[in-house]
Structure formats: C-alpha cells, structure tokens
C-alpha cells in the first residue's frame, strides 16, 4: 500500500509527504520484512525528497553502523552533505556532518588523509571550534606532507586559548620528528619554564639541545627583523604618529645632563674604551639590536635599573647593582629590554608617564585633523599643539601628520594609549628573551625586574612570551641572528631528541 501511494502524482509533487512515506516504508521493510538493503534504499529516497527529515537520517546511520558497513556509511554522509542547502541556514548541520565523517574516517576506516580533509573543512567553516582544530592539528601531524599545516594549527590553538601543555607538547614532538631542532628546543623551553608541566622526555629535549644552542649572536637586527619582534599593537597609526614625533620633533623632549642631575665628566662612562664586563655586554646588545651604542651614565645609587635618558645623542643611565657580577644572559635580558625603548616607535613611551603621553598624542592628532575629539586637559593639549606646530616642519605637519591622524580617527578605540603601552612592555620582554635565549633565565628575570612602562599581569606576560617562543617569527629571528640550535651531521641524531 505504501509503495502504491508513493507512485501517485499527488505524493510525488509533495516532497515532505513523499519523504514521510518512504520513511514509513523503510521502517516496515526493516522491522517486518528484515530487508535491511531495501530499508536503506528507502531511507535514501526519503532524504532525497526531504533532507530535513532528521529521523530518517538517524535511522539510516543506525542501520549502517549496526551492520558495520563503513564505506556505505561514508557515502551516506557524503550524499547528505551534498543534499543540504549551501546557505547559512544549513551551516550547523553541514559542519556536524563533516565532523562525523571525519571521525568515521579516523576511527572506523583508518583513513587519516580523509579524516584530515574532513576536519580541514570544519576548521575553515568554524574556526572557533577548538575541538575540531585540535583534531585537525593531530591528523595533519600524522599524515606525511602536512607538517607545516599541523604547526600552524597548533599555534592557532594556543592563540585561541587551548590548554597549552598538550598543544606545546604536540609541537615539541612534531618539530623533533621533522628534525627542526631549534623549534623543538624553543617549544620545549616554553613548556618547561613558561607554562610548566613538561614531561621527563620534554625536559630531556631542553637538556640535550641546550648544549648545541649558540649563545652569542653573529649578526644584527635590521628594520625588517624589528618588525617581527614588535607586538601587533605597535604597527598601527597611533605608533606611527608617536614615531613621527620622536623623529621630527625630538627637540621638545630633549634635556641636558645637568637638568637630570648628571655630571658628564664624572658620571659618564667611556663606553668604547671601557673593559668593564657590564659595558662589554652593553656594547654587544646594542650591536645585536642594530642600534648605535648609546652614551652610558653610571649612578652611584643602589639598584639595578637601566633606563633611557632624554638626551641627544641617545643615552642611558645604569644603577650600581648592574656593575656587580651577574650572569651574562640575565644582563642581556635586562639591557635588551631597556634598549628596546631607544627605537623611535617606543622612545616616547619610556620618557613620560601615561597621562603625559596621552596629552602629547592627542595634541599631535588634533593638530593633524579637526576630526579628532580631544578628551585630555584642553589647556595642556593646546600648549603642546603650539610647541609641536613650531617644532614640526611644515611639510611633515600638513602631509604626513595629516594622513596619520586621519587614519587613526578611522580606527580609534577607548584605551588606545594603555594598549600601546602594554604592547610596548610586551615587545621589550620579547627582545630580552630573544637575546637571552634561555627561557629559564627569562622567567626569573622578567618577574624580578620592575615593569618598564606598563604593569601587566604575570599570566599576560607569560602568555605573550610563550606565543612568541613558538612563533615562526621567533624561529626566523634566531636563524638570522645566528642563534639557532645546530645539530652536527655526524651526531648520532637523537632523531627524536
């Protein structure tokens, strides 16, 4: 009777009704006739007529799973995906089917490439699905030829807040298998000293490869490499405005040594002629960072602070504690962190407190465009505007500053100055970490040294250093500076360190 009803023109014109009848026929064949093949065929016809008949698909799935017909189940999933509308209304169902298909490939069919492809579709459609991204990373790591995609997926997982121990552990293993020893070393260090929870094997990676890591750089940073060190918040129009002021209105911020309580003859060190250990480390860091070696003043005050001075040419002042015996890697971290603020995009962040920096920035931006709404003290901003107007060349003010100020107005957000200072602090930590090379030293130094310009939570600083340590940029920087781990060809390659 059901079969005859399905032949009627009236039913054929009504897809939903036809689907229900095909479904009823399938259940009759399955339960009363024990005809599983016929039931499967009718369930497929039901779904052809109405892909939204979820119960029919559930029954089809149960039949094929119960019979262990994995390849037929695979084709059923594929056909179901093809039936679904391409628009957003079916996006959730489509993603669920791809995930289920991926698990079928992985667990029942042992088809890792098929599973990887299915999860790749899920990750592209739902990048916020951390479970799918983790499965995609693991599968890409196991399928030959997809190691690069696996590394990128692991990095994305960490960026999106996945549990770091498992993610970084996966990276350590993957890098080791690919004989990317420097990356394995840096990832294992991040796990051991920044995240915690390293296994015995991961600790051994650090111990074995530390012997093969180079401590001293053989090259210097250039503008391109500095760009890879900087936090992304230092790459927008706000940082560009402050860079412009540092480069073309420097006279406003410059003072004389005596105004700072310094005596040039007594307090200044002959950097080029000095053989002091600290001064040698100071020259090495400046050279590695690609900076002109700044003047150095020594203060008799107790303390280990090193900070830049608003002098021309650039100068720094060091506390007495820094000249005492100290591990070189710790000094590299401290000096590198301090010298970061000699860069034009960062110097103003170190020379003045946040409120003053905010007023200077607002004065410059409002000088560049009338679109900017001043929120700081109007009288202070007006005074600063007049000083900037006198200091900046006409062409700079009417062209460069105008363009940058307008660009900033298009993207401005509340709290931009604080975010800029946070980014500056994180960048200085990255520089110190790159120079030190040893994240055990970095962890200790980073949390005993006072913040330079922004007091960030420990977890924020650790997270940024961790992301930096496993990044492609960090790998490139170490390679270009000559700091990478090098495993000699005749070493009985601890294939997996």
Short mmCIF file of C-alpha atoms in Angstrom, two decimals:
data_model
loop_
_atom_site.label_atom_id
_atom_site.label_comp_id
_atom_site.label_asym_id
_atom_site.label_seq_id
_atom_site.Cartn_x
_atom_site.Cartn_y
_atom_site.Cartn_z
CA UNK A 1 0.00 0.00 0.00
CA UNK A 2 2.84 2.42 0.88
CA UNK A 3 4.60 1.66 -2.40
CA UNK A 4 1.36 2.31 -4.38
CA UNK A 5 0.82 5.61 -2.53
CA UNK A 6 4.34 6.70 -3.46
CA UNK A 7 3.51 6.19 -7.13
CA UNK A 8 0.63 8.68 -7.09
CA UNK A 9 1.28 12.06 -8.81
CA UNK A 10 -0.12 13.88 -5.80
CA UNK A 11 2.50 12.41 -3.46
CA UNK A 12 5.33 12.93 -5.97
CA UNK A 13 4.51 16.65 -6.06
CA UNK A 14 4.70 16.93 -2.24
CA UNK A 15 8.30 16.28 -1.20
CA UNK A 16 7.69 16.24 2.54
CA UNK A 17 4.79 13.83 2.27
CA UNK A 18 6.78 11.57 -0.03
CA UNK A 19 9.68 11.61 2.43
CA UNK A 20 7.43 10.52 5.30
CA UNK A 21 6.02 7.68 3.23
CA UNK A 22 9.46 6.50 2.11
CA UNK A 23 10.50 6.60 5.77
CA UNK A 24 7.46 4.55 6.81
CA UNK A 25 8.16 2.04 4.06
CA UNK A 26 11.80 1.78 5.18
CA UNK A 27 10.76 1.01 8.75
CA UNK A 28 8.31 -1.63 7.53
CA UNK A 29 10.99 -3.28 5.42
CA UNK A 30 13.46 -3.15 8.30
CA UNK A 31 11.20 -4.33 11.12
CA UNK A 32 8.63 -6.58 9.43
CA UNK A 33 10.47 -7.90 6.40
CA UNK A 34 14.04 -7.84 7.84
CA UNK A 35 15.08 -6.38 4.49
CA UNK A 36 17.92 -4.07 5.51
CA UNK A 37 19.08 -3.39 1.94
CA UNK A 38 15.56 -2.34 0.93
CA UNK A 39 15.22 -0.22 4.07
CA UNK A 40 18.49 1.56 3.31
CA UNK A 41 17.35 2.31 -0.22
CA UNK A 42 14.03 3.75 1.01
CA UNK A 43 15.74 5.88 3.64
CA UNK A 44 17.98 7.37 0.95
CA UNK A 45 14.88 8.15 -1.14
CA UNK A 46 13.25 9.78 1.89
CA UNK A 47 16.25 12.05 2.33
CA UNK A 48 16.34 12.85 -1.39
CA UNK A 49 12.75 14.04 -1.08
CA UNK A 50 13.31 15.99 2.18
CA UNK A 51 16.89 16.43 3.50
CA UNK A 52 15.47 17.93 6.70
CA UNK A 53 13.87 14.66 7.78
CA UNK A 54 16.38 14.14 10.57
CA UNK A 55 14.85 10.94 11.89
CA UNK A 56 15.28 9.24 8.52
CA UNK A 57 18.98 10.05 8.52
CA UNK A 58 19.30 8.83 12.11
CA UNK A 59 17.70 5.51 11.14
CA UNK A 60 19.96 5.21 8.09
CA UNK A 61 23.02 5.90 10.24
CA UNK A 62 21.93 3.30 12.81
CA UNK A 63 21.34 0.63 10.17
CA UNK A 64 24.72 1.09 8.50
CA UNK A 65 26.60 1.36 11.79
CA UNK A 66 24.92 -1.73 13.19
CA UNK A 67 25.86 -3.69 10.10
CA UNK A 68 29.44 -2.32 10.13
CA UNK A 69 29.02 -1.04 6.57
CA UNK A 70 31.54 1.76 6.98
CA UNK A 71 32.10 2.57 3.33
CA UNK A 72 28.36 2.73 2.71
CA UNK A 73 28.05 4.98 5.76
CA UNK A 74 30.81 7.17 4.35
CA UNK A 75 28.87 7.56 1.10
CA UNK A 76 25.67 8.25 3.05
CA UNK A 77 27.39 11.15 4.82
CA UNK A 78 28.77 12.49 1.56
CA UNK A 79 25.35 12.34 -0.11
CA UNK A 80 23.75 14.02 2.89
CA UNK A 81 26.26 16.86 2.76
CA UNK A 82 25.52 17.30 -0.93
CA UNK A 83 21.77 17.43 -0.26
CA UNK A 84 21.99 20.26 2.24
CA UNK A 85 21.42 23.84 1.05
CA UNK A 86 24.61 25.85 0.58
CA UNK A 87 23.37 28.86 2.55
CA UNK A 88 23.90 29.75 6.22
CA UNK A 89 20.64 28.11 7.30
CA UNK A 90 22.23 24.68 6.98
CA UNK A 91 25.73 25.63 8.17
CA UNK A 92 25.43 23.96 11.59
CA UNK A 93 24.12 20.69 10.12
CA UNK A 94 26.79 20.70 7.45
CA UNK A 95 29.60 21.20 9.99
CA UNK A 96 28.19 18.40 12.19
CA UNK A 97 28.16 16.03 9.22
CA UNK A 98 31.75 16.86 8.27
CA UNK A 99 32.88 16.26 11.86
CA UNK A 100 31.06 12.93 11.99
CA UNK A 101 32.56 11.98 8.64
CA UNK A 102 36.00 12.92 9.95
CA UNK A 103 35.55 10.65 12.96
CA UNK A 104 34.35 7.82 10.70
CA UNK A 105 37.49 8.13 8.59
CA UNK A 106 39.72 8.33 11.66
CA UNK A 107 38.26 5.59 13.86
CA UNK A 108 36.44 3.09 11.64
CA UNK A 109 38.17 3.37 8.28
CA UNK A 110 41.71 4.30 9.48
CA UNK A 111 41.79 6.81 6.64
CA UNK A 112 43.87 9.60 8.16
CA UNK A 113 44.02 11.66 4.99
CA UNK A 114 40.24 11.51 4.61
CA UNK A 115 39.83 12.48 8.26
CA UNK A 116 42.31 15.35 7.90
CA UNK A 117 40.45 16.67 4.85
CA UNK A 118 37.09 16.47 6.63
CA UNK A 119 38.40 18.38 9.65
CA UNK A 120 40.04 20.92 7.39
CA UNK A 121 36.56 21.72 6.05
CA UNK A 122 35.23 22.05 9.61
CA UNK A 123 38.08 24.35 10.68
CA UNK A 124 37.58 26.57 7.64
CA UNK A 125 33.84 26.87 8.30
CA UNK A 126 34.02 27.08 12.11
CA UNK A 127 37.43 28.42 13.17
CA UNK A 128 36.17 28.91 16.74
CA UNK A 129 35.69 25.13 17.18
CA UNK A 130 38.79 24.28 19.24
CA UNK A 131 37.98 20.56 19.33
CA UNK A 132 37.94 20.40 15.54
CA UNK A 133 41.12 22.47 15.32
CA UNK A 134 42.87 20.13 17.74
CA UNK A 135 41.78 17.07 15.72
CA UNK A 136 42.96 18.77 12.52
CA UNK A 137 46.35 19.55 14.10
CA UNK A 138 46.83 15.98 15.32
CA UNK A 139 45.78 14.47 11.99
CA UNK A 140 47.97 16.84 9.97
CA UNK A 141 50.91 15.87 12.18
CA UNK A 142 50.33 12.18 11.39
CA UNK A 143 49.79 12.50 7.64
CA UNK A 144 53.06 12.82 5.68
CA UNK A 145 53.47 16.10 3.86
CA UNK A 146 51.28 18.18 6.16
CA UNK A 147 53.67 19.05 8.99
CA UNK A 148 53.54 22.77 8.17
CA UNK A 149 49.75 22.80 8.45
CA UNK A 150 49.98 20.93 11.75
CA UNK A 151 52.41 23.50 13.18
CA UNK A 152 50.14 26.36 12.12
CA UNK A 153 47.11 24.63 13.63
CA UNK A 154 48.91 24.07 16.94
CA UNK A 155 49.92 27.73 17.03
CA UNK A 156 46.33 28.77 16.33
CA UNK A 157 45.14 26.54 19.16
CA UNK A 158 47.46 28.24 21.61
CA UNK A 159 46.48 31.68 20.32
CA UNK A 160 42.82 30.82 20.87
CA UNK A 161 43.31 29.71 24.44
CA UNK A 162 43.59 25.92 24.24
CA UNK A 163 45.31 24.08 27.10
CA UNK A 164 48.99 24.92 26.50
CA UNK A 165 50.61 21.76 27.88
CA UNK A 166 49.03 19.46 25.31
CA UNK A 167 49.42 21.88 22.42
CA UNK A 168 53.07 22.69 23.03
CA UNK A 169 53.82 19.05 23.75
CA UNK A 170 52.42 18.24 20.31
CA UNK A 171 54.66 20.91 18.79
CA UNK A 172 57.77 19.55 20.53
CA UNK A 173 57.13 16.07 19.15
CA UNK A 174 56.31 17.33 15.67
CA UNK A 175 59.38 19.57 15.43
CA UNK A 176 61.60 16.78 16.70
CA UNK A 177 60.21 14.32 14.14
CA UNK A 178 60.81 16.89 11.39
CA UNK A 179 64.36 17.46 12.71
CA UNK A 180 63.51 21.14 13.26
CA UNK A 181 65.68 21.06 16.34
CA UNK A 182 65.75 24.77 17.13
CA UNK A 183 61.97 24.94 17.08
CA UNK A 184 61.76 21.81 19.24
CA UNK A 185 64.20 23.38 21.70
CA UNK A 186 62.28 26.65 21.95
CA UNK A 187 58.91 24.92 22.31
CA UNK A 188 60.26 22.58 24.98
CA UNK A 189 61.73 25.56 26.86
CA UNK A 190 58.39 27.36 26.72
CA UNK A 191 56.69 24.28 28.14
CA UNK A 192 59.29 23.70 30.85
CA UNK A 193 59.82 27.27 32.07
CA UNK A 194 56.88 29.44 31.00
CA UNK A 195 53.91 27.07 31.05
CA UNK A 196 55.00 24.29 33.38
CA UNK A 197 54.02 20.67 33.26
CA UNK A 198 56.76 19.41 30.93
CA UNK A 199 57.17 15.64 30.84
CA UNK A 200 60.51 13.98 31.55
CA UNK A 201 61.03 13.46 27.82
CA UNK A 202 60.33 17.13 27.06
CA UNK A 203 62.75 18.15 29.80
CA UNK A 204 65.37 15.97 28.16
CA UNK A 205 64.86 17.81 24.87
CA UNK A 206 65.85 21.03 26.64
CA UNK A 207 68.87 19.44 28.30
CA UNK A 208 70.22 17.77 25.17
CA UNK A 209 69.71 20.64 22.77
CA UNK A 210 70.86 23.38 25.15
CA UNK A 211 74.41 22.16 24.58
CA UNK A 212 74.00 22.80 20.85
CA UNK A 213 72.40 26.24 21.10
CA UNK A 214 74.54 29.26 20.31
CA UNK A 215 74.63 31.93 22.98
CA UNK A 216 76.18 34.84 21.09
CA UNK A 217 74.63 36.43 18.00
CA UNK A 218 76.75 36.75 14.88
CA UNK A 219 74.51 39.28 13.10
CA UNK A 220 72.36 42.32 13.89
CA UNK A 221 68.69 43.17 13.63
CA UNK A 222 67.51 45.37 10.78
CA UNK A 223 64.20 47.17 10.25
CA UNK A 224 62.51 44.07 8.84
CA UNK A 225 63.52 41.91 11.79
CA UNK A 226 62.45 44.57 14.30
CA UNK A 227 59.02 44.40 12.69
CA UNK A 228 58.87 40.70 13.57
CA UNK A 229 59.66 41.46 17.21
CA UNK A 230 57.02 44.10 17.68
CA UNK A 231 53.64 43.39 19.19
CA UNK A 232 50.86 43.92 16.63
CA UNK A 233 49.50 46.93 18.54
CA UNK A 234 52.71 48.80 17.65
CA UNK A 235 52.01 48.60 13.94
CA UNK A 236 49.03 50.94 13.62
CA UNK A 237 48.61 54.68 13.05
CA UNK A 238 48.99 55.55 16.74
CA UNK A 239 52.52 54.16 16.90
CA UNK A 240 53.24 55.85 13.55
CA UNK A 241 52.22 59.26 14.98
CA UNK A 242 54.48 58.78 18.01
CA UNK A 243 57.33 57.64 15.77
CA UNK A 244 56.91 60.77 13.68
CA UNK A 245 57.14 62.96 16.80
CA UNK A 246 60.24 61.13 18.05
CA UNK A 247 61.98 61.55 14.71
CA UNK A 248 60.92 65.05 13.71
CA UNK A 249 60.03 66.86 16.94
CA UNK A 250 62.71 65.40 19.20
CA UNK A 251 63.85 68.84 20.40
CA UNK A 252 60.68 69.14 22.50
CA UNK A 253 61.63 66.13 24.60
CA UNK A 254 65.43 66.62 24.87
CA UNK A 255 67.09 67.80 28.08
CA UNK A 256 70.66 68.47 29.21
CA UNK A 257 72.56 66.10 31.57
CA UNK A 258 72.76 68.72 34.33
CA UNK A 259 68.95 69.09 34.24
CA UNK A 260 68.80 65.40 35.12
CA UNK A 261 71.32 65.70 37.93
CA UNK A 262 74.13 64.07 35.92
CA UNK A 263 77.74 65.26 35.68
CA UNK A 264 79.17 64.42 32.26
CA UNK A 265 82.81 64.28 33.37
CA UNK A 266 82.23 62.25 36.50
CA UNK A 267 79.17 60.12 35.73
CA UNK A 268 79.64 59.29 32.03
CA UNK A 269 81.50 56.10 31.14
CA UNK A 270 83.84 55.93 28.16
CA UNK A 271 81.88 53.13 26.52
CA UNK A 272 84.32 52.48 23.70
CA UNK A 273 87.36 52.35 25.95
CA UNK A 274 85.87 50.63 28.99
CA UNK A 275 86.70 47.00 29.76
CA UNK A 276 84.04 46.60 32.43
CA UNK A 277 82.06 43.38 32.00
CA UNK A 278 78.72 45.20 32.08
CA UNK A 279 79.90 47.70 29.47
CA UNK A 280 81.04 44.89 27.15
CA UNK A 281 77.60 43.30 27.47
CA UNK A 282 76.06 46.74 26.83
CA UNK A 283 78.00 47.14 23.58
CA UNK A 284 77.16 43.60 22.48
CA UNK A 285 73.41 44.14 22.98
CA UNK A 286 73.43 47.49 21.13
CA UNK A 287 75.31 45.91 18.23
CA UNK A 288 72.96 42.90 18.09
CA UNK A 289 69.90 45.13 18.16
CA UNK A 290 71.28 47.17 15.27
CA UNK A 291 71.38 50.35 17.39
CA UNK A 292 74.13 52.98 17.67
CA UNK A 293 75.78 52.38 21.04
CA UNK A 294 74.18 54.96 23.34
CA UNK A 295 76.09 57.04 25.85
CA UNK A 296 76.16 55.48 29.31
CA UNK A 297 76.00 57.18 32.68
CA UNK A 298 76.69 55.44 35.96
CA UNK A 299 74.81 56.50 39.04
CA UNK A 300 76.13 55.74 42.49
CA UNK A 301 72.63 54.97 43.71
CA UNK A 302 71.93 51.40 44.72
CA UNK A 303 69.66 49.43 42.42
CA UNK A 304 69.80 47.57 39.15
CA UNK A 305 67.76 49.90 36.96
CA UNK A 306 68.83 50.70 33.41
CA UNK A 307 66.76 53.29 31.61
CA UNK A 308 66.99 55.69 28.71
CA UNK A 309 67.56 59.42 29.18
CA UNK A 310 66.01 62.27 27.17
CA UNK A 311 69.40 63.34 25.80
CA UNK A 312 70.76 63.86 22.35
CA UNK A 313 72.54 61.73 21.20
CA UNK A 314 70.71 58.84 22.94
CA UNK A 315 71.93 57.90 26.38
CA UNK A 316 71.17 55.53 29.24
CA UNK A 317 71.80 55.50 32.96
CA UNK A 318 72.71 52.36 34.91
CA UNK A 319 72.33 51.69 38.63
CA UNK A 320 75.29 50.49 40.66
CA UNK A 321 73.90 46.97 41.05
CA UNK A 322 74.34 46.28 37.33
CA UNK A 323 78.12 46.59 37.58
CA UNK A 324 78.37 43.75 40.08
CA UNK A 325 79.00 40.17 38.99
CA UNK A 326 75.93 38.86 37.20
CA UNK A 327 75.20 36.09 34.62
CA UNK A 328 75.60 37.38 31.08
CA UNK A 329 72.23 36.04 29.89
CA UNK A 330 70.47 37.88 32.67
CA UNK A 331 72.29 41.07 31.68
CA UNK A 332 71.36 40.54 28.03
CA UNK A 333 67.73 40.31 29.01
CA UNK A 334 67.82 43.45 31.16
CA UNK A 335 69.86 45.52 28.71
CA UNK A 336 67.85 44.34 25.70
CA UNK A 337 64.57 45.16 27.46
CA UNK A 338 65.81 48.66 28.29
CA UNK A 339 67.35 49.37 24.88
CA UNK A 340 64.12 48.44 23.14
CA UNK A 341 62.85 51.88 24.11
CA UNK A 342 65.55 53.57 22.06
CA UNK A 343 63.55 52.65 18.98
CA UNK A 344 61.69 55.73 17.62
CA UNK A 345 58.30 53.99 17.78
CA UNK A 346 58.83 53.31 21.50
CA UNK A 347 61.04 56.06 22.91
CA UNK A 348 58.22 58.39 23.98
CA UNK A 349 56.57 55.55 25.91
CA UNK A 350 59.63 55.44 28.19
CA UNK A 351 60.28 59.16 28.52
CA UNK A 352 56.96 60.20 30.07
CA UNK A 353 54.12 58.84 32.19
CA UNK A 354 50.92 57.64 30.57
CA UNK A 355 48.85 60.79 31.15
CA UNK A 356 51.52 62.99 29.63
CA UNK A 357 51.98 60.64 26.69
CA UNK A 358 48.22 60.69 26.14
CA UNK A 359 48.22 64.51 26.08
CA UNK A 360 51.14 64.63 23.62
CA UNK A 361 49.45 62.12 21.34
CA UNK A 362 46.13 63.96 21.46
CA UNK A 363 47.88 67.25 20.71
CA UNK A 364 49.60 65.76 17.67
CA UNK A 365 46.45 64.06 16.38
CA UNK A 366 44.28 67.15 16.79
CA UNK A 367 47.00 69.17 15.04
CA UNK A 368 46.75 66.74 12.13
CA UNK A 369 42.96 66.71 11.80
CA UNK A 370 39.96 68.57 13.18
CA UNK A 371 38.05 65.27 13.21
CA UNK A 372 39.81 64.22 16.41
CA UNK A 373 37.94 64.96 19.64
CA UNK A 374 40.26 65.92 22.50
CA UNK A 375 39.46 64.28 25.85
CA UNK A 376 42.58 65.30 27.81
CA UNK A 377 43.12 68.65 29.56
CA UNK A 378 42.34 71.22 26.85
CA UNK A 379 44.78 73.85 28.07
CA UNK A 380 47.64 71.35 28.24
CA UNK A 381 46.80 69.97 24.80
CA UNK A 382 46.68 73.49 23.33
CA UNK A 383 50.12 74.31 24.75
CA UNK A 384 51.54 71.09 23.36
CA UNK A 385 49.94 71.75 19.97
CA UNK A 386 51.66 75.11 19.74
CA UNK A 387 55.02 73.56 20.60
CA UNK A 388 54.54 70.78 18.07
CA UNK A 389 53.47 73.25 15.42
CA UNK A 390 56.73 75.16 15.88
CA UNK A 391 58.87 72.01 16.02
CA UNK A 392 57.46 70.04 13.08
CA UNK A 393 58.46 71.04 9.52
CA UNK A 394 55.51 72.41 7.53
CA UNK A 395 55.56 69.53 5.05
CA UNK A 396 55.54 66.97 7.87
CA UNK A 397 52.65 68.66 9.64
CA UNK A 398 50.45 69.24 6.60
CA UNK A 399 51.14 65.95 4.84
CA UNK A 400 52.50 63.09 6.95
CA UNK A 401 50.80 64.00 10.22
CA UNK A 402 47.53 64.79 8.47
CA UNK A 403 47.39 61.36 6.82
CA UNK A 404 48.31 59.50 10.01
CA UNK A 405 45.88 61.45 12.19
CA UNK A 406 43.00 60.77 9.83
CA UNK A 407 43.95 57.09 9.66
CA UNK A 408 43.90 56.94 13.46
CA UNK A 409 40.43 58.53 13.63
CA UNK A 410 39.13 55.70 11.44
CA UNK A 411 40.25 53.00 13.89
CA UNK A 412 40.45 54.67 17.31
CA UNK A 413 39.19 52.81 20.37
CA UNK A 414 38.87 53.76 24.05
CA UNK A 415 42.04 52.88 25.94
CA UNK A 416 44.36 53.03 22.92
CA UNK A 417 47.21 54.65 24.86
CA UNK A 418 47.08 51.99 27.56
CA UNK A 419 47.01 49.27 24.89
CA UNK A 420 50.01 50.87 23.19
CA UNK A 421 51.97 50.90 26.45
CA UNK A 422 51.00 47.27 27.12
CA UNK A 423 52.27 46.37 23.66
CA UNK A 424 55.50 48.27 24.28
CA UNK A 425 56.07 46.36 27.54
CA UNK A 426 55.44 43.01 25.85
CA UNK A 427 57.75 43.93 22.97
CA UNK A 428 60.58 44.77 25.38
CA UNK A 429 60.14 41.35 27.02
CA UNK A 430 60.35 39.67 23.62
CA UNK A 431 63.59 41.49 22.83
CA UNK A 432 65.11 40.49 26.15
CA UNK A 433 64.00 36.88 25.67
CA UNK A 434 65.48 36.73 22.15
CA UNK A 435 68.85 37.95 23.40
CA UNK A 436 68.96 35.75 26.50
CA UNK A 437 67.89 32.65 24.56
CA UNK A 438 67.36 30.73 27.81
CA UNK A 439 63.74 30.90 28.96
CA UNK A 440 64.66 29.69 32.44
CA UNK A 441 66.72 32.88 32.85
CA UNK A 442 63.98 34.93 31.18
CA UNK A 443 61.26 33.66 33.52
CA UNK A 444 63.36 34.59 36.53
CA UNK A 445 64.49 37.99 35.22
CA UNK A 446 61.13 39.03 33.78
CA UNK A 447 59.40 38.75 37.14
CA UNK A 448 62.10 40.24 39.35
CA UNK A 449 62.67 43.25 37.08
CA UNK A 450 60.14 46.05 37.51
CA UNK A 451 57.85 46.82 34.58
CA UNK A 452 59.20 49.48 32.25
CA UNK A 453 56.03 51.23 31.11
CA UNK A 454 53.02 49.02 31.90
CA UNK A 455 52.19 46.78 34.84
CA UNK A 456 50.70 43.72 33.19
CA UNK A 457 49.51 40.60 34.95
CA UNK A 458 52.04 37.80 35.14
CA UNK A 459 49.79 35.50 33.12
CA UNK A 460 49.58 38.09 30.32
CA UNK A 461 53.35 38.42 30.10
CA UNK A 462 53.85 34.65 30.25
CA UNK A 463 51.26 34.06 27.55
CA UNK A 464 52.85 36.57 25.18
CA UNK A 465 56.34 35.16 25.73
CA UNK A 466 55.01 31.65 25.16
CA UNK A 467 53.31 32.59 21.89
CA UNK A 468 56.45 34.40 20.78
CA UNK A 469 58.73 31.47 21.66
CA UNK A 470 56.79 29.04 19.44
CA UNK A 471 56.20 31.50 16.59
CA UNK A 472 57.57 31.44 13.09
CA UNK A 473 58.95 34.96 13.65
CA UNK A 474 61.00 33.77 16.63
CA UNK A 475 62.45 30.94 14.58
CA UNK A 476 63.42 33.34 11.79
CA UNK A 477 64.94 35.86 14.21
CA UNK A 478 67.11 33.22 15.86
CA UNK A 479 68.20 31.91 12.49
CA UNK A 480 69.08 35.35 11.11
CA UNK A 481 71.00 36.30 14.26
CA UNK A 482 72.92 33.02 14.23
CA UNK A 483 71.44 31.75 17.49
CA UNK A 484 69.76 28.56 16.25
CA UNK A 485 70.47 25.10 17.57
CA UNK A 486 72.73 23.31 15.09
CA UNK A 487 72.99 19.53 15.27
CA UNK A 488 76.22 18.34 13.57
CA UNK A 489 75.63 15.92 10.73
CA UNK A 490 77.79 13.24 12.38
CA UNK A 491 75.86 13.43 15.66
CA UNK A 492 74.04 10.13 16.26
CA UNK A 493 70.93 12.21 15.63
CA UNK A 494 68.92 11.90 18.62
CA UNK A 495 66.31 11.54 15.89
CA UNK A 496 63.75 12.36 18.41
CA UNK A 497 65.77 14.44 20.87
#
